[in-house]
Structure formats: structure tokens, C-alpha cells
Coordinates of C-alpha atoms in Angstrom, one line a residue:
M1 CA 198.3 89.2 134.1
D2 CA 198.2 89.4 137.9
R3 CA 195.2 88.5 139.9
Q4 CA 194.1 92.1 140.5
K5 CA 194.1 93.0 136.8
K6 CA 192.0 89.9 136.1
A7 CA 189.5 90.9 138.7
V8 CA 189.2 94.3 137.2
L9 CA 188.8 92.9 133.7
V10 CA 186.1 90.4 134.8
A11 CA 184.3 93.2 136.6
M12 CA 184.4 95.3 133.4
I13 CA 183.1 92.4 131.3
L14 CA 180.3 91.8 133.8
A15 CA 179.5 95.5 133.8
G16 CA 179.4 95.6 130.1
I17 CA 177.1 92.5 130.0
L18 CA 174.9 94.2 132.6
V19 CA 174.7 97.4 130.5
M20 CA 173.8 95.4 127.5
V21 CA 171.2 93.5 129.4
L22 CA 169.8 96.7 130.7
I23 CA 169.8 98.3 127.2
S24 CA 168.2 95.2 125.7
A25 CA 165.6 95.2 128.4
A26 CA 164.9 98.9 127.8
I27 CA 164.7 98.3 124.0
Y28 CA 162.4 95.3 124.6
R29 CA 160.2 97.4 126.9
Y30 CA 160.1 100.1 124.2
I31 CA 159.2 97.8 121.3
A32 CA 157.3 94.9 123.1
P33 CA 153.5 95.1 123.4
S34 CA 152.1 95.6 126.9
N35 CA 151.1 92.4 128.6
E36 CA 148.9 94.2 131.1
K37 CA 145.3 93.1 131.0
Q38 CA 142.5 95.6 131.7
D39 CA 139.6 94.1 133.7
L40 CA 136.4 94.3 131.7
N41 CA 134.4 94.9 134.9
A42 CA 136.3 98.2 135.2
I43 CA 135.2 99.1 131.7
F44 CA 131.5 98.4 132.0
K45 CA 131.3 99.5 135.6
L46 CA 128.4 97.4 136.6
A47 CA 126.7 97.5 140.0
S48 CA 125.5 94.3 141.7
G49 CA 122.6 92.7 139.7
E50 CA 123.1 94.8 136.6
T51 CA 123.7 93.6 133.1
A52 CA 125.3 95.9 130.4
M53 CA 123.5 96.3 127.1
I54 CA 125.1 96.7 123.7
V55 CA 122.4 97.4 121.2
D56 CA 123.1 97.8 117.5
D57 CA 126.9 98.2 118.2
K58 CA 126.3 100.9 120.9
V59 CA 126.9 100.5 124.6
L60 CA 123.9 101.9 126.4
E61 CA 123.9 103.8 129.7
S62 CA 120.7 102.0 130.8
R63 CA 121.1 98.5 132.3
A64 CA 119.2 95.3 132.3
V65 CA 118.5 94.0 135.8
I66 CA 118.3 90.5 137.4
Q67 CA 115.3 89.7 139.6
D68 CA 114.7 86.3 141.0
G69 CA 117.0 84.8 138.5
E70 CA 115.3 86.4 135.5
L71 CA 116.9 89.0 133.3
Y72 CA 114.7 92.0 132.8
V73 CA 115.3 94.6 130.0
P74 CA 114.1 98.2 130.2
A75 CA 110.8 98.6 128.3
D76 CA 112.1 101.2 125.9
I77 CA 115.0 98.8 124.9
A78 CA 112.7 95.9 124.7
A79 CA 110.6 97.8 122.2
K80 CA 113.7 98.2 120.1
M81 CA 114.3 94.5 120.3
D82 CA 110.7 93.9 119.2
Q83 CA 108.6 96.9 118.3
R84 CA 105.4 95.0 119.0
I85 CA 106.1 95.2 122.7
Y86 CA 103.9 98.0 123.9
V87 CA 103.7 99.1 127.5
D88 CA 100.9 101.3 128.7
T89 CA 102.6 103.2 131.5
K90 CA 99.4 104.6 132.9
E91 CA 97.6 101.4 133.5
G92 CA 100.7 99.2 133.8
I93 CA 99.8 96.8 131.0
L94 CA 102.0 95.1 128.4
S95 CA 100.4 94.3 125.1
Y96 CA 101.8 92.2 122.4
A97 CA 100.0 91.4 119.1
T98 CA 100.4 88.0 117.5
T99 CA 98.4 86.4 114.7
A100 CA 96.8 84.2 117.4
G101 CA 95.6 87.3 119.3
V102 CA 96.8 90.0 121.7
I103 CA 98.8 89.0 124.7
Q104 CA 98.3 91.2 127.7
A105 CA 100.2 91.1 131.0
R106 CA 99.8 93.3 134.1
T107 CA 102.7 94.6 136.2
G108 CA 104.1 92.0 138.6
E109 CA 101.7 89.2 137.8
A110 CA 103.0 85.8 136.7
V111 CA 100.1 85.3 134.2
Y112 CA 99.1 86.7 130.9
V113 CA 95.8 86.8 129.0
I114 CA 95.4 86.0 125.3
G115 CA 91.8 86.1 124.0
K116 CA 89.7 84.5 126.7
E117 CA 92.6 82.3 128.0
T118 CA 94.7 83.0 131.1
K119 CA 98.1 81.4 131.1
Q120 CA 100.7 81.0 133.9
T121 CA 104.3 82.1 133.6
E122 CA 107.3 81.2 135.8
K123 CA 108.1 84.8 136.5
P124 CA 106.2 88.1 135.8
I125 CA 106.6 89.3 132.2
L126 CA 106.3 93.0 133.2
V127 CA 107.9 94.5 136.4
R128 CA 108.4 98.0 137.6
T129 CA 111.0 99.7 139.7
E130 CA 110.6 103.2 141.2
K131 CA 111.1 104.8 137.8
S132 CA 110.9 102.3 135.0
Y133 CA 109.2 99.3 133.5
Y134 CA 111.2 96.2 132.6
I135 CA 110.3 93.2 130.4
A136 CA 111.4 89.6 131.0
L137 CA 114.1 88.5 128.5
S138 CA 112.5 85.1 128.3
F139 CA 109.3 86.7 126.9
I140 CA 111.3 88.8 124.5
G141 CA 113.2 85.7 123.3
E142 CA 110.0 83.7 122.8
H143 CA 108.6 86.3 120.3
A144 CA 111.3 88.7 119.1
S145 CA 112.9 88.3 115.6
C146 CA 116.0 90.2 116.6
Y147 CA 119.4 88.7 117.4
Y148 CA 120.6 88.7 121.0
K149 CA 123.1 86.8 123.1
E150 CA 124.1 86.9 126.8
Y151 CA 127.7 86.9 127.9
K152 CA 129.3 86.6 131.4
D153 CA 132.2 88.1 133.3
P154 CA 131.0 90.8 133.1
S155 CA 127.3 90.2 132.5
R156 CA 126.2 91.8 129.2
L157 CA 123.6 91.5 126.6
V158 CA 124.5 92.0 122.9
V159 CA 121.5 92.9 120.7
M160 CA 121.2 93.5 117.0
A161 CA 117.7 94.8 116.1
D162 CA 118.1 97.4 113.3
R163 CA 117.3 95.7 110.0
T164 CA 118.5 98.6 107.9
K165 CA 121.7 99.8 109.5
K166 CA 124.9 99.0 107.5
Y167 CA 128.1 97.9 109.3
T168 CA 131.6 97.3 108.1
F169 CA 132.5 93.7 109.0
G170 CA 136.1 92.4 109.1
V171 CA 137.6 89.0 109.4
M172 CA 140.8 88.4 111.4
N173 CA 143.7 87.0 109.4
S174 CA 145.5 86.1 112.6
A175 CA 144.7 86.0 116.3
T176 CA 145.2 89.3 118.1
R177 CA 144.5 91.1 121.3
V178 CA 142.1 94.0 121.5
R179 CA 143.6 96.9 123.4
T180 CA 142.1 99.9 125.2
G181 CA 143.9 102.4 123.0
P182 CA 145.5 102.8 119.5
G183 CA 148.9 101.2 120.2
K184 CA 150.6 98.1 121.6
K185 CA 151.5 99.9 124.8
Y186 CA 147.9 100.1 125.9
P187 CA 146.5 97.3 128.1
W188 CA 144.6 94.5 126.4
I189 CA 141.0 93.6 127.2
T190 CA 140.1 90.6 125.2
E191 CA 141.4 88.4 122.4
V192 CA 139.9 87.6 118.9
P193 CA 140.9 84.3 117.2
E194 CA 142.0 83.9 113.6
G195 CA 138.9 83.9 111.5
G196 CA 136.9 85.8 114.1
R197 CA 134.6 88.6 113.0
V198 CA 134.6 92.2 114.2
I199 CA 132.7 95.3 113.4
V200 CA 135.1 98.0 112.2
E201 CA 134.2 101.4 113.8
T202 CA 134.7 103.5 110.7
A203 CA 133.6 106.7 112.4
T204 CA 136.8 106.5 114.5
K205 CA 140.0 107.4 112.6
Q206 CA 142.9 105.0 112.5
E207 CA 145.8 106.0 114.6
N208 CA 149.3 104.5 114.9
E209 CA 148.1 101.9 112.3
Y210 CA 145.5 100.7 114.8
M211 CA 141.7 100.7 114.1
S212 CA 138.8 100.7 116.4
V213 CA 136.6 97.6 116.3
T214 CA 133.8 95.9 118.3
T215 CA 133.9 92.2 118.9
E216 CA 130.9 90.0 118.6
D217 CA 130.6 89.8 122.3
G218 CA 130.3 93.5 122.6
V219 CA 133.8 94.7 123.6
T220 CA 135.1 97.8 121.8
G221 CA 138.8 98.5 121.5
Y222 CA 141.8 98.7 119.1
I223 CA 143.7 96.2 117.0
P224 CA 146.5 96.5 114.4
A225 CA 144.8 97.4 111.1
D226 CA 146.8 94.8 109.2
R227 CA 145.2 92.0 111.2
V228 CA 141.8 92.6 109.4
D229 CA 141.0 91.6 105.9
K230 CA 137.9 90.6 103.9
T231 CA 136.0 93.7 105.0
E232 CA 132.4 93.8 103.9
E233 CA 129.7 96.4 104.3
S234 CA 126.2 95.0 105.0
A235 CA 123.3 94.9 107.3
W236 CA 123.2 92.3 110.1
K237 CA 121.7 89.0 108.9
F238 CA 118.7 87.9 110.9
E239 CA 117.5 84.3 111.1
K240 CA 113.9 85.4 111.8
T241 CA 111.6 88.0 110.4
P242 CA 108.7 89.8 112.1
E243 CA 105.4 88.0 111.8
S244 CA 103.0 89.3 109.1
F245 CA 99.3 89.2 109.6
P246 CA 97.3 87.4 106.9
Q247 CA 95.9 89.9 104.3
K248 CA 92.1 90.1 103.9
G249 CA 92.3 91.4 100.3
L250 CA 89.7 92.2 97.8
G251 CA 90.9 89.5 95.4
K252 CA 91.0 92.0 92.6
T253 CA 92.3 95.5 91.8
V254 CA 91.0 98.0 94.3
C255 CA 89.3 101.1 92.9
L256 CA 88.1 103.2 95.8
G257 CA 86.4 106.6 95.9
W258 CA 86.1 108.7 99.0
H259 CA 82.7 110.3 99.5
Q260 CA 83.1 113.4 101.8
M261 CA 80.1 114.0 104.0
T262 CA 79.3 116.6 106.6
T263 CA 75.7 115.5 107.3
N264 CA 73.9 112.2 107.5
I265 CA 72.6 111.4 104.0
S266 CA 71.5 108.2 102.4
S267 CA 71.9 109.1 98.7
M268 CA 74.8 107.8 96.6
P269 CA 77.1 110.3 94.9
D270 CA 75.7 111.3 91.4
S271 CA 79.0 110.3 89.8
L272 CA 78.5 106.6 90.8
A273 CA 76.4 106.2 87.7
M274 CA 79.5 106.9 85.6
A275 CA 82.0 104.9 87.8
G276 CA 81.6 101.4 86.4
C277 CA 85.0 100.3 87.5
M278 CA 84.7 101.5 91.1
N279 CA 84.3 98.7 93.7
V280 CA 84.9 100.3 97.1
L281 CA 83.0 103.3 98.5
S282 CA 84.5 105.1 101.5
P283 CA 82.2 107.6 103.2
T284 CA 83.8 110.0 105.7
W285 CA 81.4 109.0 108.5
F286 CA 83.4 108.8 111.7
A287 CA 85.5 111.4 113.6
L288 CA 87.2 111.1 117.0
S289 CA 85.3 113.5 119.3
D290 CA 87.1 113.3 122.6
N291 CA 90.0 111.7 124.5
K292 CA 87.8 108.9 125.9
G293 CA 87.5 106.8 122.8
N294 CA 84.3 108.3 121.5
Y295 CA 83.5 109.4 118.0
T296 CA 80.8 111.0 116.0
S297 CA 79.0 109.0 113.4
L298 CA 77.0 109.8 110.2
A299 CA 76.6 106.1 109.3
N300 CA 73.4 105.3 107.4
T301 CA 71.9 101.8 106.8
E302 CA 70.1 102.9 103.6
Y303 CA 73.3 104.2 102.1
V304 CA 75.1 100.9 102.7
D305 CA 72.2 98.9 101.3
Q306 CA 72.3 101.0 98.1
A307 CA 76.0 100.6 97.8
H308 CA 75.8 96.8 98.2
A309 CA 73.0 96.7 95.6
R310 CA 75.5 98.3 93.2
G311 CA 78.1 95.7 94.0
L312 CA 80.2 98.1 96.1
Q313 CA 82.0 97.4 99.3
V314 CA 81.7 100.1 102.0
W315 CA 84.7 101.0 104.1
G316 CA 83.7 103.7 106.6
L317 CA 86.4 106.3 107.2
V318 CA 87.4 107.5 110.7
N319 CA 89.5 110.6 111.1
D320 CA 91.4 112.4 113.9
F321 CA 90.9 116.0 112.7
G322 CA 89.1 117.2 115.9
K323 CA 90.7 119.9 118.1
K324 CA 92.2 119.1 121.5
L325 CA 92.5 115.4 120.7
K326 CA 95.4 113.6 122.3
L327 CA 96.2 110.4 120.5
S328 CA 98.7 109.4 123.2
Q329 CA 95.7 109.2 125.6
I330 CA 93.1 107.8 123.2
L331 CA 95.4 105.1 121.7
G332 CA 98.1 104.8 124.4
V333 CA 95.9 103.9 127.3
T334 CA 94.8 100.2 127.0
S335 CA 91.2 100.6 128.2
T336 CA 90.5 103.6 126.0
R337 CA 92.2 102.0 122.9
T338 CA 90.2 98.8 123.5
K339 CA 87.0 100.8 123.9
L340 CA 87.6 102.6 120.6
I341 CA 88.4 99.4 118.7
N342 CA 85.4 97.5 120.0
S343 CA 83.1 100.4 119.3
L344 CA 84.4 100.8 115.7
V345 CA 84.1 97.1 114.9
G346 CA 80.7 97.1 116.6
T347 CA 79.5 100.0 114.5
A348 CA 80.8 98.4 111.4
I349 CA 78.9 95.2 112.2
Q350 CA 75.7 97.2 113.0
Y351 CA 75.7 99.0 109.7
D352 CA 76.9 95.9 107.7
L353 CA 80.1 97.6 106.6
D354 CA 82.8 95.7 104.7
G355 CA 85.8 97.6 106.1
I356 CA 87.3 100.4 108.1
N357 CA 89.5 103.1 106.6
I358 CA 91.8 104.9 109.1
D359 CA 92.7 108.4 108.3
F360 CA 94.8 109.7 111.2
E361 CA 96.9 112.5 109.9
N362 CA 98.0 114.0 113.3
V363 CA 100.3 111.1 114.5
T364 CA 103.5 112.3 116.0
K365 CA 106.8 110.6 116.9
D366 CA 105.7 110.6 120.6
N367 CA 102.4 108.7 120.0
A368 CA 103.5 106.6 116.9
A369 CA 104.0 103.5 119.0
A370 CA 100.5 103.7 120.4
Y371 CA 99.1 104.3 116.9
L372 CA 100.8 101.2 115.5
Q373 CA 99.5 99.2 118.5
F374 CA 96.0 100.5 117.7
L375 CA 96.4 99.3 114.1
R376 CA 97.5 95.8 115.2
E377 CA 94.7 95.3 117.6
L378 CA 92.1 96.8 115.3
T379 CA 93.2 94.6 112.4
L380 CA 93.0 91.4 114.6
K381 CA 89.5 92.4 115.8
A382 CA 88.4 93.4 112.3
H383 CA 89.6 90.1 110.8
V384 CA 87.7 88.0 113.3
N385 CA 84.6 89.9 112.1
D386 CA 85.3 89.7 108.4
L387 CA 86.3 93.4 108.0
V388 CA 89.0 94.9 105.8
V389 CA 91.4 97.5 107.4
S390 CA 93.0 100.2 105.2
V391 CA 95.2 103.0 106.5
D392 CA 95.8 106.4 104.8
N393 CA 99.4 107.7 104.8
Y394 CA 101.4 110.6 103.5
V395 CA 103.9 110.1 100.7
P396 CA 107.0 108.7 102.5
A397 CA 109.4 111.3 103.8
D398 CA 112.0 111.6 106.6
Y399 CA 109.6 113.9 108.6
N400 CA 106.8 111.2 108.7
A401 CA 109.0 108.1 109.0
F402 CA 107.5 107.3 112.4
Y403 CA 104.3 106.3 110.6
D404 CA 106.4 103.2 109.9
L405 CA 105.0 102.0 106.6
Q406 CA 107.0 98.8 106.8
E407 CA 105.3 97.7 110.1
Q408 CA 101.9 98.8 108.7
G409 CA 102.6 96.7 105.7
R410 CA 102.9 93.6 107.9
I411 CA 99.7 94.4 109.7
V412 CA 96.9 96.0 107.8
D413 CA 95.2 94.8 104.6
Y414 CA 95.9 97.9 102.6
V415 CA 98.4 100.8 103.0
V416 CA 97.0 103.8 101.1
M417 CA 99.6 106.3 99.9
M418 CA 97.9 109.7 99.6
G419 CA 99.7 110.9 96.4
Y420 CA 98.7 114.6 96.6
D421 CA 99.3 117.8 98.6
E422 CA 102.8 118.1 97.1
H423 CA 102.1 121.8 97.5
Y424 CA 99.5 122.6 100.2
P425 CA 97.9 125.7 101.8
G426 CA 100.3 127.1 104.4
G427 CA 103.4 125.7 102.7
G428 CA 104.4 129.2 101.4
K429 CA 104.8 128.1 97.8
S430 CA 102.5 127.6 94.9
G431 CA 102.8 124.5 92.8
S432 CA 101.3 121.3 91.6
V433 CA 99.1 119.3 94.0
A434 CA 100.5 116.1 92.5
S435 CA 103.1 116.2 89.7
L436 CA 103.9 113.0 87.9
G437 CA 107.4 112.8 89.5
F438 CA 105.9 113.3 93.0
V439 CA 103.4 110.5 92.5
E440 CA 106.0 108.1 90.9
K441 CA 108.5 108.6 93.7
G442 CA 105.7 108.2 96.3
V443 CA 104.6 104.9 94.8
K444 CA 108.1 103.5 94.4
D445 CA 109.1 104.6 98.0
T446 CA 105.9 103.0 99.4
I447 CA 106.4 99.7 97.6
A448 CA 110.0 99.6 98.8
R449 CA 108.5 99.4 102.3
V450 CA 105.2 97.6 101.8
P451 CA 104.4 94.5 99.8
K452 CA 102.9 95.8 96.5
E453 CA 99.8 93.6 97.0
R454 CA 99.0 95.7 100.0
V455 CA 99.6 99.2 98.4
I456 CA 96.8 101.5 97.2
A457 CA 97.9 104.7 95.4
A458 CA 95.5 107.5 96.1
L459 CA 95.3 110.2 93.4
P460 CA 93.5 113.6 93.3
F461 CA 90.4 114.6 91.4
F462 CA 91.1 118.2 92.7
T463 CA 93.5 120.9 92.1
R464 CA 94.3 124.3 93.8
L465 CA 94.3 127.8 92.7
W466 CA 97.2 129.7 94.1
K467 CA 97.2 133.5 94.7
E468 CA 100.5 135.3 94.8
E469 CA 100.7 138.9 96.1
K470 CA 103.8 140.9 96.4
T471 CA 104.5 142.6 99.7
K472 CA 107.5 144.7 100.8
S473 CA 109.5 141.8 101.9
K474 CA 108.2 138.7 100.1
V475 CA 105.6 137.1 97.9
K476 CA 102.6 136.1 100.0
V477 CA 101.1 132.8 98.7
T478 CA 97.6 131.6 99.6
S479 CA 95.2 129.0 98.2
P480 CA 91.7 130.4 98.4
S481 CA 90.0 127.2 97.4
A482 CA 90.2 123.8 95.8
Y483 CA 88.6 123.1 92.4
G484 CA 87.3 120.0 90.7
M485 CA 88.2 119.2 87.1
S486 CA 85.3 121.0 85.4
S487 CA 85.1 123.9 87.7
A488 CA 88.9 124.6 87.3
E489 CA 88.4 124.7 83.5
S490 CA 85.4 127.0 83.8
L491 CA 87.5 129.3 86.0
L492 CA 90.1 129.6 83.3
R493 CA 87.4 130.2 80.6
S494 CA 85.9 133.0 82.7
H495 CA 89.4 134.7 82.7
D496 CA 89.9 134.0 79.0
T497 CA 93.0 131.9 79.8
T498 CA 94.2 128.9 77.9
P499 CA 96.3 126.3 79.8
E500 CA 99.5 125.0 78.2
W501 CA 101.2 121.6 78.8
D502 CA 104.0 121.6 81.4
E503 CA 106.5 118.8 80.8
E504 CA 108.0 119.1 84.2
T505 CA 104.8 118.2 86.1
S506 CA 103.0 116.4 83.2
Q507 CA 100.0 118.7 83.7
Y508 CA 98.3 121.6 82.0
Y509 CA 99.4 124.9 83.6
A510 CA 97.8 128.3 83.4
Q511 CA 98.1 131.7 85.1
Y512 CA 96.4 135.1 85.0
K513 CA 96.5 138.4 86.8
E514 CA 93.7 140.0 88.6
G515 CA 93.5 142.8 91.2
G516 CA 97.3 143.2 91.4
A517 CA 97.8 139.5 92.2
T518 CA 99.0 136.6 90.1
Y519 CA 96.9 133.4 90.0
R520 CA 98.5 130.0 89.1
I521 CA 96.9 126.6 88.6
W522 CA 98.2 123.1 87.6
L523 CA 95.2 121.2 86.3
E524 CA 94.1 117.7 87.2
E525 CA 92.3 116.2 84.2
E526 CA 92.2 113.0 82.1
T527 CA 95.6 113.4 80.4
S528 CA 97.6 114.0 83.6
L529 CA 95.5 111.3 85.4
K530 CA 96.2 108.8 82.7
K531 CA 100.0 109.3 83.1
K532 CA 99.7 108.8 86.9
L533 CA 97.7 105.7 86.4
E534 CA 100.3 104.3 84.1
V535 CA 102.9 104.8 86.8
V536 CA 100.8 103.0 89.4
N537 CA 100.2 100.1 87.0
K538 CA 103.9 99.9 86.2
Q539 CA 104.8 99.5 89.9
G540 CA 102.2 96.8 90.3
A541 CA 100.2 98.4 93.2
A542 CA 97.1 96.6 94.4
G543 CA 94.8 99.4 93.4
V544 CA 93.9 103.1 93.3
A545 CA 91.8 105.5 95.3
F546 CA 90.5 109.0 94.5
W547 CA 89.8 112.1 96.5
K548 CA 87.1 113.0 96.2
L549 CA 83.9 111.9 94.5
G550 CA 82.1 114.7 92.7
F551 CA 85.3 116.5 91.5
E552 CA 85.6 114.2 88.5
R553 CA 83.5 113.9 85.3
A554 CA 82.2 111.1 83.0
A555 CA 85.4 111.2 80.9
T556 CA 87.5 110.7 84.0
W557 CA 85.9 107.3 84.7
S558 CA 86.4 106.2 81.1
T559 CA 90.1 107.0 81.5
I560 CA 90.4 105.1 84.8
E561 CA 88.5 102.1 83.5
G562 CA 90.8 102.0 80.4
E563 CA 93.9 102.0 82.5
L564 CA 92.7 99.5 85.2
K565 CA 91.9 97.0 82.4

């Protein structure tokens, strides 16, 4: 082979090798994972002095800020980290209730007040920018029972605060990179070691055999699905629990009767002579009257003296039934809330009351935080003055969840579940005021949220007569009036109607026609009441209450006494 042919052959071999190298490189580029790293700063997009917040596995748009070396969290997020952080945005005051007293800090001041003491802090607890209030993380960390951890590069705060939310946790069976998209060709953003834990984002579908996860340091991205095993669905495990206030209990089963009043009277209800097992009397004496923390009062010293002579405690009831009341103003403004609390406790001391019964039935989601702060501060003030605090609540439901029975159960002495108004005027449907199933579910759901030793189940002495009239388009349902036990039975006798037992409600039911309308009634009497009391006893509640005195009869108290024993 001459020199020229050798040169051509060598060139061909080299060309073939080059082609193979290029093909191999192309194949490698096709099958090999990307080695490009995405900068986390570009993902979180933080401005100078900002800290990203990841709360309960969700990246928030709002940011924490750094001032004078202290990290400050937006007040609304701080309240999620610890719901006892309450900021009055009108007067610029932070309030935080502890068993030792209420901490109060004013905007921009490096001091706080607890009771009569004033204490210095290194930095202000509460600061304000042009638009928002912020809370010092050091203060949150001192009191909060949530989990949080700070991370750098970029600056971010990971918070877990929801005690009920369930997550799917996974453990890594080998180290892997977390990528920006569902595939190995996407840039990677962080690494998770073998044995590391991630939250599997089950709401995001797997794609290309990659799943979406969030790392413990708050970075969300994609990893190969086969890198995760030992998945477990559970809530976050917290090391601390919210502080519970000591209970000022009665020390025995509570048996409370509400005495409805519209005028100032000193005489006891006639039915007390029959109520040998009753130990608490709650007169409806107080009613919020304006948005300045004032209320009307029907309190009567002679009444209290008579009750005490019978061995009864007196818990004065205060309601929010007045028109044009704004609880956000009454309870949300610190000076007004404090005025109301001091006045209520002062009145209770003046009339030698044993407790205060709060019956606020117009709380909304918007003023619920202020309402809970009111309950905290009232309970602390009441306990200092040897007063019991009880709070009336609807049967638990999604629409009234903001009443937050769980938090109430950590604060007040007794959470009262009003186990009636299953059907109510204006509801558009006739039915039982309190069927057995309704009461049973209400008690169970309340005790699931509140320690049973703080739960009082309120039952009705009353029922409703429902009137149904057919119109062209529908059946119009009204409830002309409520009836006590004896008056309801007298009504049926006057219409020559005999009630029959209804297994579904565990009540006697009757109906009759008059004037072209159908009238329906589900009776409250001793048989149905006994079944309800059995349910309450079975659940181990702290006691019972009844609305209202005067609607029962002698046999009713015999039934109650028999069940309470």
C-alpha cells in the first residue's frame, strides 16, 4: 500500500472515529440528565431585605422583612403561626394572652406590658410599614407552638402551623436532584440525600415517571418517582401544643337552667321548687347596647341572694342580639374590648355573681379573631376574680367553624353546645327542633374538639309548631310560635289530635289541618328528653343546660334527676 492510500485510510478511520464520537456525544446528550443548576434566587425572586415564606407547604406571595437585624413576619401570617397573636389595627396594639396575663405591645416601641409590669425588648415587637403590620419572629418563637425554621441563600422561612392538615410524606431510597420540571432534562435546583424526607404533592399528576415534591427546606420541584418509598399520610408532628388555661370548674356535674327576662325582677322561676338537681341559674340580664362597650343590665341583688340561699350559682348571661352592633368595633378595638371586660367583671363582683355566660350568636368570620381574643382576656380577668366563664355555641358545622371550639376549649371553663334549632324559623322547612340524631352528633362533634370536662350540652324544653301553606309555586313554611311541654300537649288536645312515636327523631309527632293549612309538631317531653340525656351521659359531657325555665313541668325534673344520678 503506497503512502497516499495509507493517508486516505487513516483519514477515513479518523473520520469514522469522529463520527462515532459525535454520535456517542449526541446519544449521551439525549439520555444524560441535565447538569445545569437553576439559581434558587431566580425562583423565589426576592428583593433586598425580603424573606420568602412557605407556610403549610404553600409558597406565599407576601414576604417577611428584615429591619435592624430582626426578621419581621406580616401580622396575618403571624396569626397563623400562633392564633393568639391579635393586632388591633385601629389603635396599633398587639395583644397576646398567656396564663400569666395579657402581653400588650404598641407599634414601634421596644417595650411591652403584662399586667402592671413594663418590660424592655431588644427590638420592637410590632412594627408598621405604609400598608401592613409586622411581628418580630423572636417574639413569635418565644410563644408559638408551631414549627418554623429559617434557611439562607435565598432567605426563606418554612412554617408548619396547621394541626389538622394531612400530608403525604415520602422517604428517599437514594440521593437525587430536585428538578424544575418533570424530566431529567430540566435544570436541577437542590439535592435531597438518601433517607431525606419530602412532601409528595399529590395534587400534581406524575409525568414522565417524575413526581412533584417539596423538600423540608421549602423547595418544590420534581424527582424520579422510583426514588421515593415508605410513603405515609399524616399530619405534621409538633413538639409543642398551645397553652391551655386552667379550668375553674364546678367540681360536679353542671345542671344549668336559663331564666329568660325582659324586665328587672327579683323573684325566682316557679319551676325552681321542682328542680332539685339544678345547681346553676343563668338569668338573661345583660345585652350589648352600642359599639362603645356598653350594655343594658337587669341585674338584681335580691334575685342573687335568693339563688344563693337555694344553693345555686348565678351565671349572668350577656348577648349580642341588638341591632346595628359591630363586634369588630366592640371587640376588635383594644380600649373598647378592655372597657367591656372590666365592666362585665365589675358588674359581676357588684352583684356577687358566680360566673358570666357569653351568648354571642352574631359572630362572623371577619370578627372571629377579635371574639376569641375577647374570650381569652375575659377569662383571665374573670379567673382573677373567682368567676366562671361559659360560652354558648351552635352545634358544630362547616358554616360556623370560625367560632373555633378547639381554641375555646383551651380558654373558657365551659363550652356550651346549644343542641336545638335543628329546624328554625326562616329555614324554609318544618322539622324537629332537636332530633336525637342531631343532638348525638352535636355532642360527639363538640367533644372531638373540646375536652369533655369542659363541655355542657344544652337541650330544649321547647318545641315549635310549623304551619305549611301551599302556594302556586311552593309550600310556604312558618313557625308562628314556640311551645312549652304542657302547652304543646294542650294544643293537640284542643284539636283532638293524638301524637305518635317517630323512630327517626325519637320524638312524638303529630299533625292536623286547619284553615287550609297543615300544622306539624315534634314534641319535647320526658321520653324524648330521657333519650337525649342518655346520649349526653354516654359521651361523658361535664353537664347539661336547658332553654328555658318555665317550659318544663314537674315530671321533667324527675327525669333529669334520674339521668344525672
